[in-house]
Coordinates of C-alpha atoms in Angstrom, one line a residue:
M181 CA 28.6 18.8 -69.6
I182 CA 27.6 16.9 -66.5
I183 CA 29.4 18.0 -63.3
M184 CA 29.4 15.3 -60.6
N185 CA 29.8 15.9 -56.9
K186 CA 31.9 13.8 -54.5
K187 CA 29.0 11.5 -53.7
S188 CA 28.5 10.8 -57.4
W189 CA 32.2 9.9 -57.9
L190 CA 32.1 7.6 -55.0
V191 CA 29.1 5.7 -56.5
V192 CA 31.0 5.5 -59.9
I193 CA 34.1 4.1 -58.3
A194 CA 32.2 1.6 -56.2
A195 CA 30.3 0.4 -59.3
A196 CA 33.5 0.1 -61.3
L197 CA 35.2 -2.0 -58.6
L198 CA 32.3 -4.4 -58.6
L199 CA 32.5 -4.7 -62.3
F200 CA 36.3 -5.2 -62.2
F201 CA 36.2 -8.0 -59.8
G202 CA 33.3 -9.7 -61.6
A203 CA 30.9 -9.8 -58.7
Q204 CA 29.8 -13.3 -58.0
G205 CA 26.7 -14.6 -56.2
A206 CA 23.2 -13.3 -55.7
S207 CA 24.1 -10.9 -53.0
L208 CA 26.8 -9.2 -55.0
R209 CA 24.7 -9.0 -58.1
Q210 CA 22.0 -7.3 -56.0
E211 CA 24.5 -4.9 -54.6
R212 CA 25.8 -4.1 -58.1
S213 CA 22.2 -3.5 -59.2
N214 CA 21.7 -1.1 -56.2
L215 CA 24.8 0.8 -57.1
N216 CA 23.8 1.1 -60.7
A217 CA 20.4 2.4 -59.6
Q218 CA 22.1 5.0 -57.4
L219 CA 24.4 6.0 -60.2
A220 CA 21.5 6.5 -62.5
E221 CA 19.8 8.7 -60.0
E222 CA 22.9 10.8 -59.5
M223 CA 23.4 11.2 -63.3
M224 CA 19.8 12.2 -63.9
G225 CA 19.5 14.5 -61.0
N226 CA 16.7 12.5 -59.4
K227 CA 15.9 13.8 -55.9
T228 CA 15.6 11.5 -52.8
I229 CA 12.3 12.2 -51.0
E230 CA 12.6 9.5 -48.3
E231 CA 15.8 7.6 -47.5
G232 CA 15.5 3.8 -47.6
S233 CA 16.5 0.6 -49.2
S234 CA 17.6 0.9 -52.8
S235 CA 16.5 -2.7 -53.5
K236 CA 12.9 -1.7 -53.1
R237 CA 12.2 1.8 -54.3
I238 CA 9.1 3.9 -54.9
A239 CA 9.4 6.4 -57.8
V240 CA 7.5 9.7 -57.9
L241 CA 6.7 10.9 -61.4
T242 CA 5.2 14.4 -61.6
V243 CA 3.0 15.5 -64.6
E244 CA 2.8 19.3 -64.3
G245 CA 1.4 21.6 -66.9
T246 CA -0.5 21.1 -70.2
I247 CA -0.1 17.6 -71.6
M248 CA 1.2 18.5 -75.0
D249 CA 4.0 17.4 -77.2
H250 CA 5.4 20.9 -77.5
G251 CA 7.9 20.0 -80.2
E252 CA 4.9 19.8 -82.5
G253 CA 2.2 21.6 -80.6
S254 CA 0.9 25.1 -80.2
P255 CA 3.1 27.9 -78.9
L256 CA 0.1 28.9 -76.7
K257 CA 0.9 26.1 -74.3
E258 CA 3.2 26.2 -71.3
P259 CA 6.7 25.4 -72.4
F260 CA 8.5 25.4 -69.1
T261 CA 6.6 22.6 -67.3
Y262 CA 5.7 19.4 -69.0
D263 CA 7.9 17.5 -71.4
H264 CA 5.9 14.8 -73.1
K265 CA 8.7 12.9 -74.8
G266 CA 10.9 13.1 -71.7
T267 CA 8.0 11.8 -69.5
L268 CA 7.4 8.8 -71.9
R269 CA 11.2 8.0 -71.8
A270 CA 11.1 8.2 -68.0
I271 CA 8.3 5.6 -67.9
E272 CA 10.2 3.3 -70.3
D273 CA 13.3 3.6 -68.0
L274 CA 11.2 2.7 -65.0
K275 CA 10.2 -0.5 -66.8
K276 CA 13.8 -1.5 -66.9
D277 CA 14.5 -0.9 -63.2
N278 CA 13.9 -4.1 -61.3
N279 CA 14.2 -2.2 -58.0
V280 CA 11.2 0.0 -58.6
K281 CA 8.3 -1.6 -56.7
G282 CA 5.7 1.1 -56.9
L283 CA 4.9 4.5 -58.5
I284 CA 3.4 7.7 -57.1
L285 CA 1.9 9.7 -60.0
E286 CA 1.7 13.3 -59.0
V287 CA -0.7 15.3 -61.2
N288 CA -1.0 19.0 -61.5
S289 CA -2.5 19.6 -65.0
P290 CA -5.6 21.0 -66.7
G291 CA -5.2 18.3 -69.3
G292 CA -4.0 18.7 -72.9
G293 CA -4.2 17.2 -76.4
T294 CA -6.4 14.1 -76.9
F295 CA -3.5 12.2 -78.5
E296 CA -0.9 13.0 -75.8
S297 CA -3.3 12.4 -72.9
V298 CA -4.3 8.9 -74.2
E299 CA -0.7 8.1 -75.1
L300 CA 0.5 9.0 -71.6
Y301 CA -2.4 7.0 -70.0
R302 CA -1.6 4.0 -72.0
A303 CA 2.1 4.3 -71.2
L304 CA 1.3 4.3 -67.5
R305 CA -1.1 1.4 -67.8
S306 CA 1.6 -0.5 -69.7
L307 CA 4.1 0.2 -66.9
K308 CA 1.7 -1.1 -64.3
E309 CA 0.8 -4.2 -66.2
E310 CA 4.2 -5.2 -67.4
K311 CA 6.0 -4.7 -64.1
K312 CA 3.0 -5.7 -62.0
I313 CA 3.5 -2.7 -59.7
P314 CA 0.9 -0.5 -58.0
I315 CA 0.4 3.1 -59.0
Y316 CA -1.1 5.6 -56.5
V317 CA -2.1 9.0 -57.7
S318 CA -1.6 12.3 -55.8
M319 CA -3.6 15.2 -57.2
K320 CA -2.3 18.6 -56.5
K321 CA -4.0 22.0 -57.4
M322 CA -5.6 20.6 -60.5
A323 CA -6.1 17.2 -62.2
A324 CA -8.8 18.0 -64.8
S325 CA -9.8 16.6 -68.1
G326 CA -6.6 14.9 -69.6
G327 CA -5.1 15.3 -66.1
Y328 CA -8.0 13.3 -64.7
M329 CA -7.7 10.7 -67.6
I330 CA -4.1 9.8 -66.8
S331 CA -5.1 9.4 -63.2
M332 CA -7.3 6.5 -64.3
A333 CA -4.1 4.4 -64.5
G334 CA -3.9 4.6 -60.7
D335 CA -5.0 1.9 -58.3
K336 CA -5.9 4.5 -55.7
I337 CA -6.4 8.3 -56.1
F338 CA -5.7 10.9 -53.4
A339 CA -6.6 14.6 -53.8
D340 CA -6.1 17.6 -51.6
T341 CA -9.2 19.3 -50.2
E342 CA -8.5 22.2 -52.6
T343 CA -7.9 20.1 -55.7
M344 CA -10.0 20.8 -58.8
T345 CA -10.7 17.7 -60.9
G346 CA -13.2 16.2 -63.3
S347 CA -13.9 18.2 -66.5
I348 CA -14.6 14.9 -68.4
G349 CA -15.1 16.0 -71.9
V350 CA -13.6 17.2 -75.2
I351 CA -13.2 20.7 -76.6
A352 CA -11.9 22.2 -79.9
S353 CA -11.6 25.8 -81.0
A354 CA -10.9 27.5 -84.3
Y355 CA -9.8 31.1 -84.8
N356 CA -11.6 33.1 -87.4
V357 CA -10.2 36.3 -88.8
K358 CA -12.9 36.7 -91.6
D359 CA -14.4 39.9 -90.1
L360 CA -10.9 41.5 -89.9
M361 CA -10.1 40.7 -93.5
D362 CA -13.6 41.9 -94.6
K363 CA -12.8 45.2 -92.9
Y364 CA -9.9 45.8 -95.3
G365 CA -11.5 44.1 -98.3
V366 CA -9.0 41.3 -98.3
K367 CA -10.0 37.9 -99.7
V368 CA -8.3 34.5 -99.7
E369 CA -8.8 32.4 -102.8
T370 CA -8.8 28.7 -101.9
F371 CA -8.6 25.9 -104.4
K372 CA -9.8 22.5 -103.1
T373 CA -11.0 19.1 -104.2
G374 CA -13.9 18.8 -101.8
D375 CA -16.4 21.1 -100.1
H376 CA -14.9 20.5 -96.6
K377 CA -11.2 20.4 -97.4
D378 CA -10.8 23.9 -95.8
M379 CA -13.2 23.1 -92.9
L380 CA -12.3 25.3 -89.8
S381 CA -10.2 27.6 -92.0
P382 CA -9.6 31.0 -90.2
Y383 CA -10.6 32.8 -93.4
R384 CA -14.3 31.8 -93.6
S385 CA -17.2 31.0 -91.3
V386 CA -18.1 27.5 -90.3
T387 CA -21.3 26.0 -91.8
D388 CA -24.0 24.2 -89.8
E389 CA -23.1 21.0 -91.6
E390 CA -19.5 21.4 -90.5
R391 CA -20.5 22.1 -86.9
N392 CA -22.3 18.7 -86.9
M393 CA -19.3 17.0 -88.4
M394 CA -17.1 18.4 -85.7
K395 CA -19.5 17.2 -83.0
D396 CA -19.4 13.7 -84.4
L397 CA -15.6 13.9 -84.5
L398 CA -15.4 15.0 -80.9
N399 CA -17.8 12.4 -79.8
D400 CA -15.4 9.6 -80.7
S401 CA -12.8 11.1 -78.4
Y402 CA -15.5 11.6 -75.7
Q403 CA -16.5 7.9 -75.9
E404 CA -12.8 7.0 -75.4
F405 CA -12.7 9.2 -72.3
L406 CA -15.8 7.6 -70.9
K407 CA -14.4 4.1 -71.5
I408 CA -11.2 4.9 -69.7
V409 CA -13.1 6.4 -66.7
E410 CA -15.4 3.3 -66.6
E411 CA -12.4 1.0 -66.5
G412 CA -10.3 3.1 -64.1
R413 CA -13.1 3.7 -61.6
H414 CA -14.9 0.3 -62.0
M415 CA -18.1 2.2 -62.9
K416 CA -20.9 1.6 -65.4
E417 CA -21.4 3.9 -68.3
D418 CA -24.8 4.9 -66.9
D419 CA -23.1 6.1 -63.7
V420 CA -20.2 7.9 -65.5
K421 CA -22.1 9.7 -68.2
P422 CA -24.1 12.0 -65.9
L423 CA -20.8 13.2 -64.4
A424 CA -19.1 13.7 -67.7
D425 CA -20.6 16.9 -69.0
G426 CA -17.4 18.9 -68.7
R427 CA -18.0 20.3 -65.3
I428 CA -15.3 20.7 -62.7
Y429 CA -15.5 19.1 -59.2
S430 CA -13.9 19.9 -55.9
A431 CA -12.1 17.0 -54.2
R432 CA -14.9 16.4 -51.8
Q433 CA -17.5 16.4 -54.6
A434 CA -15.3 14.0 -56.6
K435 CA -15.0 11.7 -53.6
D436 CA -18.7 11.7 -53.1
K437 CA -19.2 10.7 -56.7
H438 CA -16.6 8.0 -56.6
L439 CA -14.2 9.8 -59.0
I440 CA -11.4 9.7 -56.4
D441 CA -10.7 7.5 -53.4
E442 CA -9.2 9.6 -50.5
L443 CA -8.6 13.1 -49.4
G444 CA -4.9 13.6 -48.7
Y445 CA -1.5 14.8 -49.8
R446 CA 1.4 13.1 -51.5
K447 CA 2.8 12.0 -48.2
D448 CA -0.5 10.2 -47.5
A449 CA -0.4 8.5 -50.8
I450 CA 3.2 7.3 -50.2
A451 CA 2.3 6.1 -46.7
A452 CA -0.7 4.2 -48.0
L453 CA 1.3 2.6 -50.8
K454 CA 3.9 1.4 -48.4
K455 CA 1.3 0.0 -46.0
D456 CA -0.8 -1.7 -48.7
Y457 CA 2.1 -3.3 -50.5
N458 CA 4.5 -4.1 -47.7
L459 CA 7.0 -1.5 -48.9
E460 CA 8.0 -0.1 -45.4
G461 CA 11.6 1.0 -45.5
A462 CA 11.5 1.6 -49.3
K463 CA 13.5 4.5 -50.7
V464 CA 11.2 7.2 -52.3
Y465 CA 12.7 9.3 -55.1
Q466 CA 11.6 11.9 -57.6
V467 CA 11.9 11.0 -61.3
K468 CA 13.0 14.1 -63.3
P469 CA 12.5 13.7 -67.1
S470 CA 14.8 15.9 -69.2
Q471 CA 13.3 19.1 -70.4
V472 CA 13.9 19.8 -74.1
N473 CA 13.3 22.6 -76.6
R474 CA 12.3 25.1 -73.9
L475 CA 13.9 28.2 -75.5
V476 CA 12.3 27.4 -78.9
H477 CA 8.9 27.3 -77.3
F478 CA 9.6 30.5 -75.3
F479 CA 10.4 32.4 -78.5
K480 CA 7.3 30.9 -80.2
R481 CA 5.1 32.3 -77.5
F482 CA 7.0 35.6 -77.5
S483 CA 6.5 36.0 -81.2
L484 CA 2.8 35.0 -80.9
G485 CA 2.3 37.6 -78.2
I486 CA 3.7 40.4 -80.4
S487 CA 1.3 39.4 -83.2
L488 CA -1.7 39.6 -80.8
Q489 CA -0.5 43.0 -79.6
K490 CA -0.3 44.3 -83.1
L491 CA -3.9 43.3 -83.8
M492 CA -5.1 45.0 -80.6
R493 CA -3.2 48.2 -81.3
G494 CA -4.6 48.4 -84.8
N495 CA -1.6 50.2 -86.4
G496 CA -3.2 50.1 -89.9
L497 CA -3.6 47.7 -92.8
S498 CA 0.0 46.7 -93.2
D499 CA 0.6 45.7 -89.6
D500 CA -2.8 44.0 -89.3
L501 CA -2.3 41.9 -92.3
Q502 CA 1.2 40.9 -91.3
A503 CA -0.2 40.0 -87.8
V504 CA -2.9 37.9 -89.4
Q505 CA -0.4 36.0 -91.5
T506 CA 1.8 35.4 -88.5
L507 CA -1.0 34.2 -86.4
S508 CA -2.3 31.8 -89.1
K509 CA 1.1 30.1 -89.3
Q510 CA 1.6 29.9 -85.5
L511 CA -1.8 28.7 -84.5
G512 CA -1.8 25.8 -86.9
S513 CA -4.7 23.5 -87.6
P514 CA -7.5 23.2 -85.0
R515 CA -7.4 20.0 -82.9
P516 CA -9.4 18.4 -80.1
Y517 CA -8.3 18.6 -76.5
Y518 CA -9.1 17.0 -73.2
L519 CA -8.5 20.3 -71.5
Y520 CA -10.2 22.3 -68.8
G521 CA -10.8 26.0 -69.7
G522 CA -10.5 25.6 -73.4
E523 CA -7.4 26.3 -75.4

């Protein structure tokens, strides 16, 4: 149930009156558009950062946390910060708002899944190209790996002096419980149609051939990352590749290497966007995507934590095997990440 305050009801009444009288003329149509925009902000709980004209507005979209679609992802990830589907919906909504003249992308993320990171990057690029609006990026504490990738959609990148960024690369991890099972003499019988059908299974060791296969697989994602950085920073591959060995950079180091543009805070990015695109007097507001399935992910993480505790306590064969079974189900299949610090 949505509870509306007095201001919200006034906006609703004003919009209804305009519709009732069939607003005529360009000025009235613009006013109706402004009121509809205000109503949408009230209903979604969007926060005004700087007051100004509703006919030219700057949206602030924050990406905070691990860039994962938690509805289908791992319970190891942070469930209370980033909502992938909600963020994509918010970007689509911005496309429909003719009053939005610019976007501040605020990034505080160590990255995430390769699929989600590329999907979000492409959505931001699509917003910029379809609406022909500028995107300025404001990096907060961290904008690494996938967090750096999505920043490549920006026309100008600002980072605080304490920002950690970079980590251009791909990582994948696989859990292996073979030694634990050998300890109790437990074997898993696997029936398969090919030698590599159970590659990265937690029940057996990885072969050298499979390690090379995984390296080739990750290299495809790595090349995609390089291409995005080359396009976003207007750099040649020979200039990007030496910087793309997975290392993290301070903001000053990143600026020296042309990975960002300016040192500054969000307010500096907003001021620069206004100045560069004649948006003085524009209203600046925070877009807040809806957060979904949070309790589900909380309990997934809680259950996973219990399983790990059981393994560490070592309460005997029954508990250990039950914990292994639970972990195998919860961890799911290994997958590649654009993520700083591993999984």
